[in-house]
Amino acid sequence: MITGAAMALFSPKCPVGPDERVRVEESMAWLAAEFGRDVLCRAPVLPTAEFFPGPYRGSDEDIRSVITRICGYLDVAPDRLTIEIEPDDGEHVMVAGLDLARRSRSAAGHYRRENGRPVIAVDQRQAARPVALVATIAHELGHVRLLDEQRIPADRRDHEPLTDLLTVHFGLGIFTANSAFTFSQSSRGWSYARLGYLSQRELGYALACYAHLRGETRPTWAAHLATNPRAYLRQGLRYLDRNPLSR
């Protein structure tokens, strides 16, 4: 006979701890209430030509074009924005020349208000990493939806993680999750970079909540996720199958 304790050993485990689970679930529920559940009916944005058509060479014009397209996915009118492309300062070239290992968690973009308008600034270096570029832009435009529209106060303690989760709610979570941690190696050494304010585990579980709220048990779009976020997504879905969210 299988006891309750034995059954618990074989129960699906949530990929995040209790505190993180509650934070992700409550934030996703808040976003659905604030922005509506109709957003969840849209197709998730994928790193394909269907969602980002046309050539891309990483120019400033290309970055502006990507910003405009993501504005459409996040329901932001592009003409309400001031866009700034911050030039490459050459730091990565200097470090590579020294043959050093490099790690980075620098801000790849930022949001502010100036002269009554929201300003979105993006580091030009992100142009070489299109997935991270999309994640950065989506995050900064998330600030426009949350802060510029006065949906939350600027001093809200969790506003940065909430902004990352907003990208999941609006269907851009694949980019956010795939950019949360990246590792690269070359003949000159190795480097890794972290982007955003949530771990791969938290984003994987957030994507599981997103899929669960959409009624998906085996989302085909998971194929576009990197290995770790995809594993956490699947683990999260197994957990949610036994512990469903209220809808």
PDB file of C-alpha atoms in Angstrom, residues 24-25 27-45 73-75 145 165-173 205-216 219 221 245-247:
ATOM      1  CA  VAL A  24       4.956  34.525  -9.816  1.00  0.00           C
ATOM      2  CA  GLU A  25       1.376  33.263  -9.502  1.00  0.00           C
ATOM      3  CA  SER A  27       1.862  38.653 -10.341  1.00  0.00           C
ATOM      4  CA  MET A  28       0.524  36.723 -13.332  1.00  0.00           C
ATOM      5  CA  ALA A  29      -2.990  36.917 -11.865  1.00  0.00           C
ATOM      6  CA  TRP A  30      -2.583  40.663 -11.306  1.00  0.00           C
ATOM      7  CA  LEU A  31      -1.405  41.191 -14.890  1.00  0.00           C
ATOM      8  CA  ALA A  32      -4.384  39.227 -16.242  1.00  0.00           C
ATOM      9  CA  ALA A  33      -6.757  41.344 -14.154  1.00  0.00           C
ATOM     10  CA  GLU A  34      -5.034  44.612 -15.058  1.00  0.00           C
ATOM     11  CA  PHE A  35      -4.573  44.094 -18.805  1.00  0.00           C
ATOM     12  CA  GLY A  36      -7.312  41.581 -19.500  1.00  0.00           C
ATOM     13  CA  ARG A  37      -7.325  37.911 -20.394  1.00  0.00           C
ATOM     14  CA  ASP A  38      -7.877  38.597 -24.083  1.00  0.00           C
ATOM     15  CA  VAL A  39      -4.120  39.144 -24.336  1.00  0.00           C
ATOM     16  CA  LEU A  40      -3.674  35.471 -23.432  1.00  0.00           C
ATOM     17  CA  CYS A  41      -5.640  34.473 -26.541  1.00  0.00           C
ATOM     18  CA  ARG A  42      -3.051  36.001 -28.849  1.00  0.00           C
ATOM     19  CA  ALA A  43      -0.376  33.844 -30.407  1.00  0.00           C
ATOM     20  CA  PRO A  44       2.885  34.078 -28.463  1.00  0.00           C
ATOM     21  CA  VAL A  45       5.611  36.044 -30.216  1.00  0.00           C
ATOM     22  CA  TYR A  73       2.752  43.459 -29.491  1.00  0.00           C
ATOM     23  CA  LEU A  74       2.546  45.414 -26.217  1.00  0.00           C
ATOM     24  CA  ASP A  75      -0.202  47.814 -27.368  1.00  0.00           C
ATOM     25  CA  ARG A 145       2.636  50.190 -19.681  1.00  0.00           C
ATOM     26  CA  LEU A 165       6.521  39.036 -16.005  1.00  0.00           C
ATOM     27  CA  LEU A 166       4.547  41.545 -18.065  1.00  0.00           C
ATOM     28  CA  THR A 167       6.578  40.440 -21.100  1.00  0.00           C
ATOM     29  CA  VAL A 168       5.416  36.873 -20.412  1.00  0.00           C
ATOM     30  CA  HIS A 169       1.778  37.935 -20.144  1.00  0.00           C
ATOM     31  CA  PHE A 170       1.990  39.744 -23.490  1.00  0.00           C
ATOM     32  CA  GLY A 171       3.529  36.736 -25.222  1.00  0.00           C
ATOM     33  CA  LEU A 172       7.200  37.756 -25.348  1.00  0.00           C
ATOM     34  CA  GLY A 173       8.361  35.494 -22.535  1.00  0.00           C
ATOM     35  CA  TYR A 205       7.507  28.664 -14.138  1.00  0.00           C
ATOM     36  CA  ALA A 206       5.974  31.956 -15.304  1.00  0.00           C
ATOM     37  CA  LEU A 207       5.786  30.512 -18.813  1.00  0.00           C
ATOM     38  CA  ALA A 208       4.143  27.401 -17.352  1.00  0.00           C
ATOM     39  CA  CYS A 209       1.529  29.643 -15.700  1.00  0.00           C
ATOM     40  CA  TYR A 210       1.083  31.456 -19.021  1.00  0.00           C
ATOM     41  CA  ALA A 211       0.554  28.169 -20.879  1.00  0.00           C
ATOM     42  CA  HIS A 212      -1.737  26.854 -18.131  1.00  0.00           C
ATOM     43  CA  LEU A 213      -3.920  29.963 -18.294  1.00  0.00           C
ATOM     44  CA  ARG A 214      -4.110  29.496 -22.072  1.00  0.00           C
ATOM     45  CA  GLY A 215      -5.257  25.889 -21.608  1.00  0.00           C
ATOM     46  CA  GLU A 216      -2.050  24.442 -23.078  1.00  0.00           C
ATOM     47  CA  PRO A 219       2.726  24.149 -26.002  1.00  0.00           C
ATOM     48  CA  TRP A 221       6.145  27.161 -28.856  1.00  0.00           C
ATOM     49  CA  LEU A 245      -4.307  27.907 -10.875  1.00  0.00           C
ATOM     50  CA  SER A 246      -7.684  29.547 -10.328  1.00  0.00           C
ATOM     51  CA  ARG A 247      -8.853  31.099 -13.601  1.00  0.00           C
TER      52      ARG A 247
END
